Amino acid sequence: MKYQALELQLNDTQVTPTFVEQQLPELAADQVTVKVAYSDINYKDALTLNSRSGVLRQYPQIPGIDAAGTVVASKSTAFKVDQKVLLTGFDFGISWPGGYAEFITVPAAWLVPLPQELSLADAMWYGTAGFTAALSVRALLKYNLPLAAPILVTGATGGVGGWAMAILHQLGYYNLTAVSRNVAATDYLQTLGANNVITPAELADPRQRPLQKQKFVGVIDAVGGTLLTDILPQVSYSGIVALSGNAGGNKLAATTLPFILRGIRLQGIDSVSYPTAKRAAVWQQLATDFKPTQAQLLQQNTVEFKQLPNALATFLAEKHHGRTLVRI
Ligand SMILES: NC(=O)c1ccc[n+]([C@@H]2O[C@H](COP(=O)([O-])OP(=O)(O)OC[C@H]3O[C@@H](n4cnc5c(N)ncnc54)[C@H](OP(=O)(O)O)[C@@H]3O)[C@@H](O)[C@H]2O)c1
């Protein structure tokens, strides 16, 4: 059977997204074919248009690191035809054809059954960003932070930070500070649960003291770079920083003093290779106690499959709030 997919083709350093016709492959053992209903756009998806970003190792490639849909063929005992499933991470959309396609054929070990409480669109409203936010929140919850604990969330206008903010708010945390370069986003960030919105500049110390006033017991950082450098000296004694992002760069200039004098913890968060066996439990939390009861709290933008080349190209350049779904 033939189907449409969006392929990225490389000419010199120029990457061009082109719709191509694909043929469904023969299913190998333990593989599953899924009819895709929704995908989404993550920061990493947008970077695939930049051949120098290093996200894709080879072109041509069908990108899209997330997908949700219905099983149409299965050579796995774990998944049946008509079952609804979701997929984020692994090599999907990186070195394996990804979610920007009408059909995908993937190893069963990459799939998660769609929780009953979620629609396929909900699953992609979360996508990799929501899953990463859930892992970040879980890292903080391990330390039993009280609901009054001051928590800082960076990149909160985006997917990971936005979901982290919304989940913390849903859980009852009420001393939440959002960081954004976009002051016009203040109202939006307040609806997500921020009771304080600051700019990165407000966290910068001109004197760059290695230890500053202890302000935050928990931090969820989706930006990294110099912002993380500025945050570490302000983390409270035995505080926890869950770091997932590098939108602000992947170099860290820091001293060891907050670690050895305040016992702070820096926890890396990885959603890509997170073990299959543990994924369903995280998605169940996203479907239940982490799910905001206030509908449409986190902004949801939907683009049609045919609009995807333009939506991908403008994703990083234009200011966007929340999450962008792709209806396939
Ligand atoms: N570790 C993992 O498994 C994992 C999983 C998912 C994502 N990530 C990473 O997490 C980051 C966020 O991903 P996303 O999908 O949430 O992206 P997104 O929706 O584009 O959001 C990123 C947010 O970060 C802020 N930001 C962007 N560039 C910045 C810069 N140079 N300095 C300061 N702030 C900046 C922006 O907020 P303002 O414009 O409001 O400042 C933006 O809303 C990316 O680096 C992504 O690669 C990692």
XYZ file of C-alpha atoms and ligand atoms in Angstrom:
376
model
C 0.000 0.000 0.000
C 1.188 3.508 -0.818
C 1.127 6.486 1.563
C 2.387 10.079 1.874
C 5.311 11.148 4.038
C 7.287 14.339 4.456
C 10.912 13.735 3.564
C 13.838 16.044 4.241
C 16.247 16.159 1.326
C 19.738 17.655 1.531
C 21.310 19.616 -1.302
C 24.726 20.945 -0.265
C 23.765 22.440 3.139
C 20.182 23.293 2.132
C 17.462 21.037 3.588
C 14.181 20.890 1.664
C 11.014 19.260 2.981
C 9.196 17.405 0.189
C 6.097 15.196 0.256
C 6.961 11.760 -1.146
C 5.022 8.588 -1.814
C 6.143 5.608 0.250
C 5.329 1.910 0.084
C 4.467 0.022 3.296
C 7.322 -2.424 3.985
C 6.920 -6.116 4.812
C 6.465 -6.398 8.571
C 9.428 -8.022 10.323
C 9.085 -9.986 13.567
C 8.121 -7.787 16.530
C 7.237 -4.857 14.283
C 3.953 -2.982 14.161
C 2.384 -0.733 11.500
C 0.402 2.238 12.780
C -1.916 4.600 10.903
C -0.838 7.982 12.259
C -3.554 10.377 13.410
C -1.382 13.070 14.991
C 2.229 14.068 15.322
C 3.581 17.329 16.729
C 6.472 19.781 16.492
C 9.199 19.746 19.120
C 12.284 21.944 19.266
C 14.317 18.970 17.983
C 11.976 18.473 15.004
C 12.484 22.089 13.960
C 16.274 21.645 14.207
C 16.171 18.873 11.566
C 15.796 21.624 8.925
C 19.246 22.848 9.905
C 21.780 20.382 8.473
C 24.459 21.765 10.804
C 22.421 21.161 13.976
C 23.631 17.551 14.133
C 20.129 16.251 14.970
C 19.910 14.102 11.823
C 22.810 11.840 10.976
C 21.615 11.171 7.428
C 19.449 12.701 4.713
C 17.020 11.992 3.129
C 15.030 11.314 6.264
C 11.383 11.344 7.324
C 11.445 13.385 10.541
C 8.916 13.625 13.405
C 10.035 12.262 16.792
C 6.444 11.684 18.018
C 3.328 9.951 16.669
C -0.021 8.678 17.889
C -2.409 6.464 15.960
C -4.059 3.088 15.477
C -2.400 -0.272 14.858
C -3.261 -1.643 11.390
C -0.865 -4.633 11.326
C 1.166 -6.326 14.016
C 3.781 -9.042 14.281
C 4.029 -8.523 18.023
C 2.022 -10.305 20.707
C 2.017 -7.030 22.686
C -0.119 -5.042 20.187
C -3.329 -5.903 18.353
C -4.950 -4.414 15.237
C -7.232 -1.447 16.128
C -5.323 -0.731 19.349
C -4.476 2.937 19.919
C -0.817 3.658 20.602
C 1.681 6.488 20.995
C 5.393 6.763 20.382
C 8.061 9.256 21.418
C 11.845 9.131 21.238
C 14.259 6.284 20.572
C 15.615 6.540 16.972
C 12.182 7.510 15.677
C 12.380 10.463 13.273
C 16.176 10.522 13.686
C 17.700 7.437 12.058
C 14.359 5.640 11.537
C 11.450 7.064 9.484
C 9.443 9.273 11.835
C 5.952 10.499 12.515
C 5.483 12.944 9.631
C 3.848 10.204 7.580
C 0.432 8.639 7.139
C 1.799 5.269 8.282
C 4.770 4.188 10.368
C 6.323 0.746 10.837
C 8.274 0.487 14.077
C 9.618 -1.987 16.645
C 6.866 -2.904 19.112
C 9.283 -2.059 21.949
C 8.967 1.652 21.057
C 5.183 1.771 21.406
C 3.133 2.659 24.470
C -0.574 1.732 24.644
C -2.637 4.933 24.674
C -4.005 5.411 28.211
C -7.798 5.140 28.239
C -8.169 8.676 29.614
C -6.330 10.288 26.675
C -7.339 10.927 23.069
C -4.760 10.577 20.284
C -4.674 14.380 20.066
C -4.093 14.636 23.856
C -1.146 12.248 23.525
C 0.512 14.577 21.016
C -0.491 17.690 22.953
C 1.892 16.189 25.509
C 4.298 14.446 23.077
C 7.993 14.367 23.907
C 7.641 17.737 25.620
C 4.942 16.570 28.056
C 6.722 13.281 28.676
C 9.958 15.159 29.457
C 8.070 17.547 31.729
C 6.576 14.557 33.565
C 10.045 13.021 34.056
C 11.282 16.391 35.343
C 8.392 16.789 37.788
C 8.900 13.206 38.995
C 12.571 14.041 39.679
C 11.415 16.859 41.984
C 8.664 14.791 43.615
C 11.297 12.236 44.743
C 12.397 14.817 47.298
C 8.896 15.349 48.714
C 8.952 19.108 48.199
C 6.129 20.789 50.133
C 3.426 22.545 48.064
C 4.772 25.907 49.251
C 8.275 25.145 47.927
C 9.539 27.908 45.614
C 10.058 26.328 42.203
C 11.558 27.917 39.079
C 10.631 26.781 35.553
C 12.556 27.957 32.483
C 11.376 27.883 28.842
C 7.831 28.041 30.215
C 6.291 29.518 27.061
C 7.434 26.375 25.235
C 6.477 22.711 25.407
C 8.646 21.189 28.165
C 8.581 24.225 30.467
C 4.885 24.882 29.803
C 3.888 21.343 30.658
C 6.143 21.340 33.734
C 4.432 24.511 34.946
C 0.922 23.168 34.246
C 1.617 19.820 35.955
C 3.124 21.442 39.053
C 0.121 23.781 39.257
C -2.243 20.818 38.906
C -0.445 19.023 41.746
C -1.036 22.031 43.996
C 2.358 23.766 43.922
C 1.622 27.446 44.215
C 4.959 29.203 44.589
C 5.947 28.958 40.930
C 8.247 31.333 39.059
C 8.360 31.197 35.256
C 11.299 32.535 33.252
C 10.679 33.970 29.811
C 12.448 36.406 27.495
C 9.022 37.355 26.236
C 7.409 39.822 28.632
C 4.242 39.813 26.509
C 3.731 36.195 27.620
C 3.163 37.123 31.278
C -0.633 36.657 31.220
C -0.296 33.310 29.470
C 2.275 32.100 32.010
C 0.014 33.147 34.854
C -2.806 31.028 33.433
C -0.367 28.095 33.487
C 0.105 28.620 37.219
C 3.012 31.043 37.540
C 2.562 33.491 40.384
C 5.773 35.230 39.396
C 7.156 35.816 35.894
C 10.718 37.027 35.414
C 13.168 37.514 32.549
C 16.518 35.704 32.320
C 18.206 39.058 32.983
C 16.629 39.178 36.444
C 18.470 35.987 37.364
C 21.857 37.267 36.212
C 24.252 38.531 38.906
C 26.632 41.183 37.498
C 29.189 40.103 40.097
C 28.738 36.422 39.195
C 29.047 35.357 42.840
C 29.196 31.539 43.112
C 26.790 31.588 46.076
C 23.870 34.001 46.177
C 20.617 34.323 48.096
C 18.933 30.882 48.272
C 15.709 31.314 46.314
C 14.595 28.054 44.695
C 14.141 24.627 46.261
C 13.301 23.071 42.889
C 14.150 24.049 39.311
C 12.933 22.595 36.030
C 15.283 23.851 33.347
C 14.435 23.416 29.658
C 16.929 26.075 28.522
C 20.355 25.427 30.115
C 23.371 27.474 28.973
C 24.069 30.771 30.717
C 20.628 30.655 32.332
C 21.647 27.519 34.241
C 24.942 29.183 35.156
C 22.936 32.025 36.685
C 20.476 29.715 38.464
C 22.813 27.285 40.267
C 24.140 29.862 42.811
C 20.493 30.640 43.777
C 19.358 27.071 44.466
C 18.540 26.510 48.137
C 20.316 24.083 50.427
C 19.802 20.467 49.148
C 17.661 21.796 46.294
C 17.117 19.875 43.079
C 17.541 21.039 39.469
C 16.009 18.812 36.766
C 17.770 19.729 33.507
C 16.377 18.619 30.162
C 17.025 21.404 27.668
C 19.803 23.102 25.794
C 17.833 25.731 23.862
C 20.204 28.267 25.445
C 23.364 26.240 24.713
C 25.027 23.080 25.958
C 28.081 24.534 27.708
C 27.936 24.996 31.464
C 30.181 27.503 33.239
C 29.761 26.850 36.939
C 31.664 26.501 40.186
C 31.363 23.467 42.435
C 30.497 25.633 45.447
C 26.663 25.262 45.338
C 27.211 21.498 45.148
C 29.756 21.097 47.933
C 28.561 23.847 50.280
C 24.797 23.581 49.741
C 24.484 19.942 48.665
C 22.389 20.889 45.634
C 21.611 18.231 43.035
C 21.681 18.512 39.256
C 19.611 15.744 37.687
C 19.805 15.203 33.925
C 16.504 14.258 32.296
C 16.463 12.055 29.207
C 13.229 11.196 27.436
C 14.733 9.566 24.323
C 16.193 6.340 25.723
C 13.979 6.193 28.804
C 13.300 2.445 29.305
C 10.222 1.047 27.559
C 9.173 -0.902 30.659
C 8.834 2.302 32.699
C 7.088 4.470 30.078
C 3.487 3.318 30.521
C 3.496 4.337 34.209
C 4.624 7.881 33.319
C 1.933 8.150 30.603
C -0.648 6.921 33.098
C 0.313 9.802 35.388
C 0.010 12.216 32.449
C -3.449 10.774 31.804
C -4.627 11.117 35.423
C -3.117 13.036 38.343
C -0.755 15.154 36.205
C -3.482 16.097 33.689
C -4.715 19.665 34.138
C -8.389 19.740 35.054
C -8.648 23.178 33.488
C -9.085 22.259 29.814
C -6.958 24.034 27.215
C -4.680 25.446 29.897
C -1.573 24.920 27.787
C -1.966 26.522 24.393
C -2.657 24.028 21.634
C -1.986 25.014 18.028
C -2.912 22.576 15.269
C -1.463 22.522 11.759
C -2.570 20.258 8.929
C -0.076 17.793 7.426
C 0.155 19.871 4.214
C 1.080 22.987 6.239
C 3.924 21.186 7.986
C 6.865 22.396 5.803
C 6.011 26.006 6.575
C 5.187 25.331 10.252
C 8.544 23.565 10.739
C 10.472 26.318 8.988
C 8.970 29.082 11.130
C 8.808 27.193 14.459
C 12.077 28.509 15.912
C 11.950 31.939 14.296
C 8.438 32.927 15.380
C 7.257 33.324 18.955
C 4.954 30.445 19.822
C 3.194 29.422 23.015
C 2.502 25.899 24.179
C 2.442 22.992 21.784
C 1.949 22.531 18.062
C 0.040 19.432 16.938
C 0.179 18.097 13.391
C -3.016 16.492 12.096
C -1.888 13.805 9.644
N 16.268 15.898 27.500
C 15.248 15.520 26.764
O 14.885 14.333 26.693
C 14.476 16.571 26.031
C 13.170 16.334 25.602
C 12.450 17.358 25.000
C 13.063 18.589 24.782
N 14.352 18.755 25.160
C 15.005 20.061 24.987
O 14.288 20.983 25.784
C 14.311 22.270 25.173
C 12.884 22.794 25.014
O 12.192 21.973 24.071
P 10.690 22.350 23.664
O 10.250 21.319 22.685
O 9.916 22.635 24.891
O 10.971 23.708 22.856
P 10.015 24.996 22.664
O 8.597 24.594 22.716
O 10.542 25.700 21.476
O 10.331 25.866 23.964
C 11.621 26.358 24.250
C 11.488 27.566 25.132
O 12.797 27.889 25.621
C 12.979 29.279 25.587
N 14.217 29.541 24.825
C 14.467 29.197 23.559
N 15.706 29.605 23.207
C 16.217 30.219 24.275
C 17.438 30.874 24.538
N 18.389 30.961 23.608
N 17.616 31.406 25.750
C 16.645 31.337 26.675
N 15.457 30.725 26.476
C 15.258 30.174 25.289
C 11.814 29.912 24.894
O 11.078 30.618 25.868
P 10.970 32.243 25.853
O 10.976 32.665 24.409
O 9.689 32.494 26.549
O 12.145 32.721 26.609
C 10.987 28.767 24.364
O 9.603 28.921 24.587
C 15.086 22.091 23.876
O 16.444 22.407 24.099
C 14.934 20.621 23.583
O 15.954 20.129 22.766
C 15.066 17.780 25.780
